[in-house]
Amino acid sequence: MTYKKRTLKFQFTLKDGAFDGSGNDILTIDNIKAEIEIGAYGGISGTTLEARVFGLSIENMALLSYKGIQLNGAKQNMMKVWADDRPVFFGSITNCFADLNQMPDAPLIISAFSTGFDQSITAPPFSKEGIASVAEIITTIAASIGYTVVNNGVLARLENPYFEGNPISQIQQCAHAAGIEIDFRLGAIYIWPQGGSIDDTIPLISPEHGLIGYPVFSNYGINFQCQYSDLILRGRKVQIETSLPNGSGVYTVQSAIHHLSTWTEGAPWATIVWASIGQLTVRQ
């Protein structure tokens, strides 16, 4: 087995205050001990993040953590994460605190999700008379909060659409009304028809290509664990090759959890996946 040094990089942006006397509100840290869990489950939160980041000064931890919960509060600091120099998360910190009981190796413990800040934005209702394209509705609302939309085959239309609430809620209501799949990730909104896929990429997962152990069948498909790959995304199809009887085939990823850790011997760098057989209709 070939050993490879793994890296996690974090960038924090303060909504208020600065990390130094020069007024810098961005702090980037790399080559440190850290543990993260990234979840892609779908729904209004988009990609979620749980992290334990070590090596920060007490002063910087205080600036980032404030008083713990930040969701819908006065402060929502933003963060980006890279794994082996590839972006894996961008979103707002919703809960953050330091555990000084573990001094001198005290971690900053963070919860964040992709759409947290955008759900705190007030917006007028969206309405349009007559027949309207779902993709155009979502693109219009998304543009108001700086999101791009990636559409893989959504052709649905709605009559006299009307949606209220924050922009993310409006987009979610539109997707629900149209019966389409949607995901929020890395500053983009992905939409595709139910029974379809997020794009045409189909990663191969096998013992020679990252599969760990054997898949296990579930009520609606299959569960498996593999070496971490950013190719595994909710809504993307994967091709499984395994000696498990009847296990090989093409499945659609319904959820993926990435467990990544650095500077800890034997720590995980893996992904746990639940994938469905054929079409699985899930209302968001």
PDB file of C-alpha atoms in Angstrom:
ATOM      1  CA  MET A   1       0.000   0.000   0.000  1.00  0.00           C
ATOM      2  CA  THR A   2       1.311   3.438  -0.949  1.00  0.00           C
ATOM      3  CA  TYR A   3       1.224   6.063   1.782  1.00  0.00           C
ATOM      4  CA  LYS A   4      -0.022   9.507   0.822  1.00  0.00           C
ATOM      5  CA  LYS A   5       0.020  12.543   3.055  1.00  0.00           C
ATOM      6  CA  ARG A   6      -3.450  14.078   3.176  1.00  0.00           C
ATOM      7  CA  THR A   7      -4.197  17.754   3.686  1.00  0.00           C
ATOM      8  CA  LEU A   8      -7.148  19.825   4.840  1.00  0.00           C
ATOM      9  CA  LYS A   9      -7.163  23.586   4.377  1.00  0.00           C
ATOM     10  CA  PHE A  10      -9.597  26.007   5.990  1.00  0.00           C
ATOM     11  CA  GLN A  11     -10.435  29.610   5.217  1.00  0.00           C
ATOM     12  CA  PHE A  12     -12.530  31.645   7.640  1.00  0.00           C
ATOM     13  CA  THR A  13     -14.137  35.012   6.880  1.00  0.00           C
ATOM     14  CA  LEU A  14     -15.442  37.145   9.729  1.00  0.00           C
ATOM     15  CA  LYS A  15     -18.673  39.058   9.353  1.00  0.00           C
ATOM     16  CA  ASP A  16     -17.505  41.511  12.013  1.00  0.00           C
ATOM     17  CA  GLY A  17     -14.044  42.244  13.380  1.00  0.00           C
ATOM     18  CA  ALA A  18     -10.554  41.338  12.198  1.00  0.00           C
ATOM     19  CA  PHE A  19      -7.944  38.683  12.855  1.00  0.00           C
ATOM     20  CA  ASP A  20      -5.100  41.203  13.213  1.00  0.00           C
ATOM     21  CA  GLY A  21      -4.307  44.857  13.667  1.00  0.00           C
ATOM     22  CA  SER A  22      -4.256  45.422   9.905  1.00  0.00           C
ATOM     23  CA  GLY A  23      -7.964  44.757   9.604  1.00  0.00           C
ATOM     24  CA  ASN A  24      -7.693  41.408   7.799  1.00  0.00           C
ATOM     25  CA  ASP A  25     -11.007  39.568   8.118  1.00  0.00           C
ATOM     26  CA  ILE A  26      -9.843  36.392   6.332  1.00  0.00           C
ATOM     27  CA  LEU A  27      -7.780  33.669   8.018  1.00  0.00           C
ATOM     28  CA  THR A  28      -6.414  30.708   6.040  1.00  0.00           C
ATOM     29  CA  ILE A  29      -4.810  27.755   7.793  1.00  0.00           C
ATOM     30  CA  ASP A  30      -3.237  24.669   6.245  1.00  0.00           C
ATOM     31  CA  ASN A  31      -1.078  21.698   7.178  1.00  0.00           C
ATOM     32  CA  ILE A  32      -2.780  21.206  10.541  1.00  0.00           C
ATOM     33  CA  LYS A  33      -4.505  18.497  12.529  1.00  0.00           C
ATOM     34  CA  ALA A  34      -8.215  18.413  11.721  1.00  0.00           C
ATOM     35  CA  GLU A  35     -11.232  16.126  11.457  1.00  0.00           C
ATOM     36  CA  ILE A  36     -14.250  16.808   9.260  1.00  0.00           C
ATOM     37  CA  GLU A  37     -17.494  15.092   8.333  1.00  0.00           C
ATOM     38  CA  ILE A  38     -19.203  16.359   5.196  1.00  0.00           C
ATOM     39  CA  GLY A  39     -22.760  15.229   4.584  1.00  0.00           C
ATOM     40  CA  ALA A  40     -24.677  15.361   1.325  1.00  0.00           C
ATOM     41  CA  TYR A  41     -28.253  14.415   2.208  1.00  0.00           C
ATOM     42  CA  GLY A  42     -30.250  16.824   0.087  1.00  0.00           C
ATOM     43  CA  GLY A  43     -32.866  19.130   1.521  1.00  0.00           C
ATOM     44  CA  ILE A  44     -32.792  22.804   2.317  1.00  0.00           C
ATOM     45  CA  SER A  45     -29.473  22.769   4.212  1.00  0.00           C
ATOM     46  CA  GLY A  46     -27.474  21.571   1.233  1.00  0.00           C
ATOM     47  CA  THR A  47     -24.049  20.182   2.077  1.00  0.00           C
ATOM     48  CA  THR A  48     -23.382  20.053   5.830  1.00  0.00           C
ATOM     49  CA  LEU A  49     -20.106  20.139   7.738  1.00  0.00           C
ATOM     50  CA  GLU A  50     -18.993  19.052  11.185  1.00  0.00           C
ATOM     51  CA  ALA A  51     -15.360  19.886  11.947  1.00  0.00           C
ATOM     52  CA  ARG A  52     -12.748  19.797  14.692  1.00  0.00           C
ATOM     53  CA  VAL A  53      -9.863  22.112  13.868  1.00  0.00           C
ATOM     54  CA  PHE A  54      -6.709  22.147  15.981  1.00  0.00           C
ATOM     55  CA  GLY A  55      -3.833  24.617  16.178  1.00  0.00           C
ATOM     56  CA  LEU A  56      -5.746  27.906  16.353  1.00  0.00           C
ATOM     57  CA  SER A  57      -4.802  30.535  18.908  1.00  0.00           C
ATOM     58  CA  ILE A  58      -7.233  31.234  21.723  1.00  0.00           C
ATOM     59  CA  GLU A  59      -7.739  34.738  20.322  1.00  0.00           C
ATOM     60  CA  ASN A  60      -8.738  33.437  16.887  1.00  0.00           C
ATOM     61  CA  MET A  61     -10.976  30.774  18.399  1.00  0.00           C
ATOM     62  CA  ALA A  62     -12.734  33.495  20.390  1.00  0.00           C
ATOM     63  CA  LEU A  63     -13.283  35.593  17.262  1.00  0.00           C
ATOM     64  CA  LEU A  64     -14.779  32.657  15.366  1.00  0.00           C
ATOM     65  CA  SER A  65     -16.812  31.060  18.128  1.00  0.00           C
ATOM     66  CA  TYR A  66     -18.431  34.191  19.600  1.00  0.00           C
ATOM     67  CA  LYS A  67     -20.951  32.557  21.976  1.00  0.00           C
ATOM     68  CA  GLY A  68     -21.647  29.317  20.173  1.00  0.00           C
ATOM     69  CA  ILE A  69     -24.859  29.379  18.118  1.00  0.00           C
ATOM     70  CA  GLN A  70     -24.743  31.741  15.135  1.00  0.00           C
ATOM     71  CA  LEU A  71     -27.702  30.554  13.045  1.00  0.00           C
ATOM     72  CA  ASN A  72     -30.079  33.471  12.418  1.00  0.00           C
ATOM     73  CA  GLY A  73     -27.969  35.557  14.781  1.00  0.00           C
ATOM     74  CA  ALA A  74     -26.098  38.793  14.341  1.00  0.00           C
ATOM     75  CA  LYS A  75     -22.952  37.007  13.224  1.00  0.00           C
ATOM     76  CA  GLN A  76     -22.643  34.312  10.590  1.00  0.00           C
ATOM     77  CA  ASN A  77     -19.007  33.802   9.757  1.00  0.00           C
ATOM     78  CA  MET A  78     -18.243  32.023   6.488  1.00  0.00           C
ATOM     79  CA  MET A  79     -15.823  29.190   5.792  1.00  0.00           C
ATOM     80  CA  LYS A  80     -14.314  27.258   2.911  1.00  0.00           C
ATOM     81  CA  VAL A  81     -12.639  23.846   3.096  1.00  0.00           C
ATOM     82  CA  TRP A  82     -10.289  22.095   0.703  1.00  0.00           C
ATOM     83  CA  ALA A  83      -9.285  18.401   0.811  1.00  0.00           C
ATOM     84  CA  ASP A  84      -6.009  17.692  -0.957  1.00  0.00           C
ATOM     85  CA  ASP A  85      -6.301  21.164  -2.528  1.00  0.00           C
ATOM     86  CA  ARG A  86      -9.747  20.523  -4.033  1.00  0.00           C
ATOM     87  CA  PRO A  87     -12.768  22.486  -2.722  1.00  0.00           C
ATOM     88  CA  VAL A  88     -15.201  20.358  -0.725  1.00  0.00           C
ATOM     89  CA  PHE A  89     -17.272  22.853   1.262  1.00  0.00           C
ATOM     90  CA  PHE A  90     -18.401  26.470   1.279  1.00  0.00           C
ATOM     91  CA  GLY A  91     -20.999  27.813   3.651  1.00  0.00           C
ATOM     92  CA  SER A  92     -21.809  29.633   6.875  1.00  0.00           C
ATOM     93  CA  ILE A  93     -20.918  28.665  10.421  1.00  0.00           C
ATOM     94  CA  THR A  94     -24.072  27.959  12.408  1.00  0.00           C
ATOM     95  CA  ASN A  95     -22.493  26.729  15.649  1.00  0.00           C
ATOM     96  CA  CYS A  96     -18.922  27.113  16.829  1.00  0.00           C
ATOM     97  CA  PHE A  97     -17.108  26.747  20.155  1.00  0.00           C
ATOM     98  CA  ALA A  98     -13.696  25.908  21.583  1.00  0.00           C
ATOM     99  CA  ASP A  99     -13.205  22.961  23.927  1.00  0.00           C
ATOM    100  CA  LEU A 100     -10.441  24.240  26.199  1.00  0.00           C
ATOM    101  CA  ASN A 101     -10.765  21.155  28.408  1.00  0.00           C
ATOM    102  CA  GLN A 102      -8.487  19.456  25.875  1.00  0.00           C
ATOM    103  CA  MET A 103      -5.648  21.958  26.344  1.00  0.00           C
ATOM    104  CA  PRO A 104      -2.929  22.140  25.174  1.00  0.00           C
ATOM    105  CA  ASP A 105      -4.442  20.431  22.100  1.00  0.00           C
ATOM    106  CA  ALA A 106      -7.776  22.240  22.173  1.00  0.00           C
ATOM    107  CA  PRO A 107      -9.991  22.019  19.079  1.00  0.00           C
ATOM    108  CA  LEU A 108     -12.388  24.520  17.607  1.00  0.00           C
ATOM    109  CA  ILE A 109     -15.613  22.567  17.049  1.00  0.00           C
ATOM    110  CA  ILE A 110     -17.663  23.798  14.099  1.00  0.00           C
ATOM    111  CA  SER A 111     -21.054  23.086  12.550  1.00  0.00           C
ATOM    112  CA  ALA A 112     -21.827  24.689   9.203  1.00  0.00           C
ATOM    113  CA  PHE A 113     -24.033  24.241   6.188  1.00  0.00           C
ATOM    114  CA  SER A 114     -24.107  25.557   2.658  1.00  0.00           C
ATOM    115  CA  THR A 115     -27.253  27.660   2.794  1.00  0.00           C
ATOM    116  CA  GLY A 116     -27.165  28.984   6.350  1.00  0.00           C
ATOM    117  CA  PHE A 117     -26.463  32.626   5.549  1.00  0.00           C
ATOM    118  CA  ASP A 118     -28.822  32.665   2.572  1.00  0.00           C
ATOM    119  CA  GLN A 119     -31.691  31.431   4.735  1.00  0.00           C
ATOM    120  CA  SER A 120     -31.299  34.539   6.907  1.00  0.00           C
ATOM    121  CA  ILE A 121     -31.921  36.874   3.946  1.00  0.00           C
ATOM    122  CA  THR A 122     -35.345  38.484   3.678  1.00  0.00           C
ATOM    123  CA  ALA A 123     -36.836  38.545   0.202  1.00  0.00           C
ATOM    124  CA  PRO A 124     -40.096  39.610  -1.424  1.00  0.00           C
ATOM    125  CA  PRO A 125     -42.365  36.802  -2.659  1.00  0.00           C
ATOM    126  CA  PHE A 126     -41.761  35.460  -6.145  1.00  0.00           C
ATOM    127  CA  SER A 127     -44.758  35.367  -8.452  1.00  0.00           C
ATOM    128  CA  LYS A 128     -45.440  35.150 -12.155  1.00  0.00           C
ATOM    129  CA  GLU A 129     -48.664  35.002 -14.105  1.00  0.00           C
ATOM    130  CA  GLY A 130     -49.180  32.229 -16.616  1.00  0.00           C
ATOM    131  CA  ILE A 131     -46.917  29.289 -17.440  1.00  0.00           C
ATOM    132  CA  ALA A 132     -43.309  29.577 -16.271  1.00  0.00           C
ATOM    133  CA  SER A 133     -40.224  27.411 -16.716  1.00  0.00           C
ATOM    134  CA  VAL A 134     -39.057  25.862 -13.436  1.00  0.00           C
ATOM    135  CA  ALA A 135     -35.408  26.260 -14.448  1.00  0.00           C
ATOM    136  CA  GLU A 136     -35.962  29.953 -15.187  1.00  0.00           C
ATOM    137  CA  ILE A 137     -37.766  30.498 -11.875  1.00  0.00           C
ATOM    138  CA  ILE A 138     -34.940  28.912  -9.898  1.00  0.00           C
ATOM    139  CA  THR A 139     -32.285  30.757 -11.920  1.00  0.00           C
ATOM    140  CA  THR A 140     -33.988  34.099 -11.266  1.00  0.00           C
ATOM    141  CA  ILE A 141     -34.235  33.557  -7.510  1.00  0.00           C
ATOM    142  CA  ALA A 142     -30.713  32.109  -7.344  1.00  0.00           C
ATOM    143  CA  ALA A 143     -29.240  35.151  -9.074  1.00  0.00           C
ATOM    144  CA  SER A 144     -30.541  37.374  -6.267  1.00  0.00           C
ATOM    145  CA  ILE A 145     -28.207  35.617  -3.797  1.00  0.00           C
ATOM    146  CA  GLY A 146     -25.267  35.030  -6.112  1.00  0.00           C
ATOM    147  CA  TYR A 147     -25.815  31.341  -6.881  1.00  0.00           C
ATOM    148  CA  THR A 148     -25.340  29.747 -10.284  1.00  0.00           C
ATOM    149  CA  VAL A 149     -27.720  27.020 -11.454  1.00  0.00           C
ATOM    150  CA  VAL A 150     -26.605  23.793 -13.132  1.00  0.00           C
ATOM    151  CA  ASN A 151     -29.538  22.157 -14.926  1.00  0.00           C
ATOM    152  CA  ASN A 152     -29.298  18.580 -16.167  1.00  0.00           C
ATOM    153  CA  GLY A 153     -32.556  18.043 -18.012  1.00  0.00           C
ATOM    154  CA  VAL A 154     -35.257  19.862 -16.037  1.00  0.00           C
ATOM    155  CA  LEU A 155     -37.986  20.900 -18.494  1.00  0.00           C
ATOM    156  CA  ALA A 156     -40.904  21.179 -16.054  1.00  0.00           C
ATOM    157  CA  ARG A 157     -43.225  24.188 -16.053  1.00  0.00           C
ATOM    158  CA  LEU A 158     -45.559  25.615 -13.420  1.00  0.00           C
ATOM    159  CA  GLU A 159     -48.735  27.643 -13.781  1.00  0.00           C
ATOM    160  CA  ASN A 160     -49.023  30.939 -11.877  1.00  0.00           C
ATOM    161  CA  PRO A 161     -46.140  30.155  -9.487  1.00  0.00           C
ATOM    162  CA  TYR A 162     -46.064  31.962  -6.141  1.00  0.00           C
ATOM    163  CA  PHE A 163     -43.433  31.360  -3.463  1.00  0.00           C
ATOM    164  CA  GLU A 164     -42.637  33.261  -0.273  1.00  0.00           C
ATOM    165  CA  GLY A 165     -40.010  33.131   2.451  1.00  0.00           C
ATOM    166  CA  ASN A 166     -36.241  33.450   2.157  1.00  0.00           C
ATOM    167  CA  PRO A 167     -34.651  32.776  -1.267  1.00  0.00           C
ATOM    168  CA  ILE A 168     -33.569  29.227  -0.395  1.00  0.00           C
ATOM    169  CA  SER A 169     -37.058  28.388   0.843  1.00  0.00           C
ATOM    170  CA  GLN A 170     -38.575  29.794  -2.352  1.00  0.00           C
ATOM    171  CA  ILE A 171     -36.253  27.672  -4.492  1.00  0.00           C
ATOM    172  CA  GLN A 172     -37.062  24.586  -2.424  1.00  0.00           C
ATOM    173  CA  GLN A 173     -40.812  25.245  -2.741  1.00  0.00           C
ATOM    174  CA  CYS A 174     -40.450  25.528  -6.507  1.00  0.00           C
ATOM    175  CA  ALA A 175     -38.522  22.245  -6.725  1.00  0.00           C
ATOM    176  CA  HIS A 176     -41.110  20.503  -4.562  1.00  0.00           C
ATOM    177  CA  ALA A 177     -44.012  21.803  -6.638  1.00  0.00           C
ATOM    178  CA  ALA A 178     -42.318  20.643  -9.836  1.00  0.00           C
ATOM    179  CA  GLY A 179     -41.294  17.249  -8.430  1.00  0.00           C
ATOM    180  CA  ILE A 180     -37.620  17.664  -9.304  1.00  0.00           C
ATOM    181  CA  GLU A 181     -34.394  16.908  -7.442  1.00  0.00           C
ATOM    182  CA  ILE A 182     -32.238  19.731  -6.108  1.00  0.00           C
ATOM    183  CA  ASP A 183     -28.939  20.094  -4.277  1.00  0.00           C
ATOM    184  CA  PHE A 184     -27.042  23.098  -2.899  1.00  0.00           C
ATOM    185  CA  ARG A 185     -23.266  22.726  -3.044  1.00  0.00           C
ATOM    186  CA  LEU A 186     -20.190  24.983  -3.299  1.00  0.00           C
ATOM    187  CA  GLY A 187     -22.177  28.079  -4.174  1.00  0.00           C
ATOM    188  CA  ALA A 188     -24.172  26.388  -6.925  1.00  0.00           C
ATOM    189  CA  ILE A 189     -27.661  24.910  -7.207  1.00  0.00           C
ATOM    190  CA  TYR A 190     -27.980  21.630  -9.088  1.00  0.00           C
ATOM    191  CA  ILE A 191     -31.344  20.555 -10.491  1.00  0.00           C
ATOM    192  CA  TRP A 192     -32.321  17.382 -12.328  1.00  0.00           C
ATOM    193  CA  PRO A 193     -35.485  15.320 -12.940  1.00  0.00           C
ATOM    194  CA  GLN A 194     -36.485  12.620 -10.478  1.00  0.00           C
ATOM    195  CA  GLY A 195     -35.201   9.330 -11.811  1.00  0.00           C
ATOM    196  CA  GLY A 196     -32.386  11.163 -13.611  1.00  0.00           C
ATOM    197  CA  SER A 197     -28.913  12.133 -12.442  1.00  0.00           C
ATOM    198  CA  ILE A 198     -26.997  15.273 -11.618  1.00  0.00           C
ATOM    199  CA  ASP A 199     -24.690  14.778 -14.630  1.00  0.00           C
ATOM    200  CA  ASP A 200     -23.381  12.066 -16.959  1.00  0.00           C
ATOM    201  CA  THR A 201     -20.321  11.083 -14.893  1.00  0.00           C
ATOM    202  CA  ILE A 202     -20.440   7.494 -13.535  1.00  0.00           C
ATOM    203  CA  PRO A 203     -17.493   6.683 -11.223  1.00  0.00           C
ATOM    204  CA  LEU A 204     -16.372   3.050 -10.992  1.00  0.00           C
ATOM    205  CA  ILE A 205     -16.219   1.641  -7.461  1.00  0.00           C
ATOM    206  CA  SER A 206     -14.551  -1.765  -7.091  1.00  0.00           C
ATOM    207  CA  PRO A 207     -11.924  -3.426  -4.864  1.00  0.00           C
ATOM    208  CA  GLU A 208      -9.308  -2.117  -7.303  1.00  0.00           C
ATOM    209  CA  HIS A 209     -10.907   1.345  -7.345  1.00  0.00           C
ATOM    210  CA  GLY A 210     -11.500   2.271  -3.723  1.00  0.00           C
ATOM    211  CA  LEU A 211     -14.198  -0.133  -2.479  1.00  0.00           C
ATOM    212  CA  ILE A 212     -13.656  -1.046   1.176  1.00  0.00           C
ATOM    213  CA  GLY A 213     -15.058  -4.422   2.193  1.00  0.00           C
ATOM    214  CA  TYR A 214     -18.396  -5.522   0.773  1.00  0.00           C
ATOM    215  CA  PRO A 215     -21.569  -3.559  -0.013  1.00  0.00           C
ATOM    216  CA  VAL A 216     -24.657  -4.322   2.061  1.00  0.00           C
ATOM    217  CA  PHE A 217     -28.160  -4.340   0.578  1.00  0.00           C
ATOM    218  CA  SER A 218     -30.823  -2.086   2.110  1.00  0.00           C
ATOM    219  CA  ASN A 219     -34.577  -1.792   1.552  1.00  0.00           C
ATOM    220  CA  TYR A 220     -34.112   0.521  -1.418  1.00  0.00           C
ATOM    221  CA  GLY A 221     -30.643  -0.188  -2.711  1.00  0.00           C
ATOM    222  CA  ILE A 222     -27.179  -0.673  -1.361  1.00  0.00           C
ATOM    223  CA  ASN A 223     -24.805   0.772   1.235  1.00  0.00           C
ATOM    224  CA  PHE A 224     -21.051   0.766   0.742  1.00  0.00           C
ATOM    225  CA  GLN A 225     -17.851   2.356   1.977  1.00  0.00           C
ATOM    226  CA  CYS A 226     -14.964   3.440  -0.213  1.00  0.00           C
ATOM    227  CA  GLN A 227     -11.864   5.564  -0.193  1.00  0.00           C
ATOM    228  CA  TYR A 228     -12.770   9.232  -0.327  1.00  0.00           C
ATOM    229  CA  SER A 229     -13.461  10.639  -3.768  1.00  0.00           C
ATOM    230  CA  ASP A 230     -14.987  13.994  -4.647  1.00  0.00           C
ATOM    231  CA  LEU A 231     -16.536  12.240  -7.649  1.00  0.00           C
ATOM    232  CA  ILE A 232     -19.156  10.734  -5.338  1.00  0.00           C
ATOM    233  CA  LEU A 233     -22.003  13.230  -5.208  1.00  0.00           C
ATOM    234  CA  ARG A 234     -25.662  13.060  -4.295  1.00  0.00           C
ATOM    235  CA  GLY A 235     -27.648  12.522  -7.502  1.00  0.00           C
ATOM    236  CA  ARG A 236     -24.743  11.023  -9.434  1.00  0.00           C
ATOM    237  CA  LYS A 237     -24.789   7.421 -10.626  1.00  0.00           C
ATOM    238  CA  VAL A 238     -22.011   5.024  -9.603  1.00  0.00           C
ATOM    239  CA  GLN A 239     -21.039   1.675 -11.069  1.00  0.00           C
ATOM    240  CA  ILE A 240     -20.350  -0.965  -8.426  1.00  0.00           C
ATOM    241  CA  GLU A 241     -18.248  -4.028  -9.200  1.00  0.00           C
ATOM    242  CA  THR A 242     -18.122  -6.520  -6.345  1.00  0.00           C
ATOM    243  CA  SER A 243     -18.026 -10.248  -5.694  1.00  0.00           C
ATOM    244  CA  LEU A 244     -21.146  -9.839  -3.531  1.00  0.00           C
ATOM    245  CA  PRO A 245     -23.808 -11.915  -5.333  1.00  0.00           C
ATOM    246  CA  ASN A 246     -26.186  -9.648  -7.294  1.00  0.00           C
ATOM    247  CA  GLY A 247     -24.350  -6.592  -5.994  1.00  0.00           C
ATOM    248  CA  SER A 248     -22.699  -5.323  -9.168  1.00  0.00           C
ATOM    249  CA  GLY A 249     -24.574  -2.699 -11.151  1.00  0.00           C
ATOM    250  CA  VAL A 250     -25.322   0.982 -11.582  1.00  0.00           C
ATOM    251  CA  TYR A 251     -26.871   2.812  -8.625  1.00  0.00           C
ATOM    252  CA  THR A 252     -27.869   6.407  -7.882  1.00  0.00           C
ATOM    253  CA  VAL A 253     -26.257   8.099  -4.872  1.00  0.00           C
ATOM    254  CA  GLN A 254     -28.962   9.318  -2.482  1.00  0.00           C
ATOM    255  CA  SER A 255     -26.621  10.387   0.315  1.00  0.00           C
ATOM    256  CA  ALA A 256     -22.888  10.437   0.958  1.00  0.00           C
ATOM    257  CA  ILE A 257     -20.916  11.147   4.114  1.00  0.00           C
ATOM    258  CA  HIS A 258     -17.224  11.957   3.776  1.00  0.00           C
ATOM    259  CA  HIS A 259     -15.039  11.304   6.850  1.00  0.00           C
ATOM    260  CA  LEU A 260     -11.674  13.040   6.486  1.00  0.00           C
ATOM    261  CA  SER A 261      -8.895  13.476   9.022  1.00  0.00           C
ATOM    262  CA  THR A 262      -5.289  14.662   8.990  1.00  0.00           C
ATOM    263  CA  TRP A 263      -2.276  14.370  11.267  1.00  0.00           C
ATOM    264  CA  THR A 264      -3.727  11.364  13.101  1.00  0.00           C
ATOM    265  CA  GLU A 265      -2.332   7.904  12.455  1.00  0.00           C
ATOM    266  CA  GLY A 266      -4.935   5.489  11.091  1.00  0.00           C
ATOM    267  CA  ALA A 267      -7.533   8.251  10.784  1.00  0.00           C
ATOM    268  CA  PRO A 268     -10.236   7.904   8.110  1.00  0.00           C
ATOM    269  CA  TRP A 269     -10.146   9.268   4.582  1.00  0.00           C
ATOM    270  CA  ALA A 270     -13.282   7.552   3.369  1.00  0.00           C
ATOM    271  CA  THR A 271     -16.854   7.943   2.139  1.00  0.00           C
ATOM    272  CA  ILE A 272     -19.992   6.099   3.271  1.00  0.00           C
ATOM    273  CA  VAL A 273     -22.702   5.934   0.608  1.00  0.00           C
ATOM    274  CA  TRP A 274     -26.358   4.977   0.390  1.00  0.00           C
ATOM    275  CA  ALA A 275     -27.360   4.428  -3.229  1.00  0.00           C
ATOM    276  CA  SER A 276     -30.677   3.376  -4.732  1.00  0.00           C
ATOM    277  CA  ILE A 277     -31.580   0.890  -7.434  1.00  0.00           C
ATOM    278  CA  GLY A 278     -33.287   2.572 -10.381  1.00  0.00           C
ATOM    279  CA  GLN A 279     -35.697   5.411  -9.646  1.00  0.00           C
ATOM    280  CA  LEU A 280     -36.383   6.413  -6.073  1.00  0.00           C
ATOM    281  CA  THR A 281     -38.975   9.164  -5.789  1.00  0.00           C
ATOM    282  CA  VAL A 282     -38.209  11.371  -2.806  1.00  0.00           C
ATOM    283  CA  ARG A 283     -40.182  14.512  -2.080  1.00  0.00           C
ATOM    284  CA  GLN A 284     -37.903  17.165  -0.573  1.00  0.00           C
TER     285      GLN A 284
END
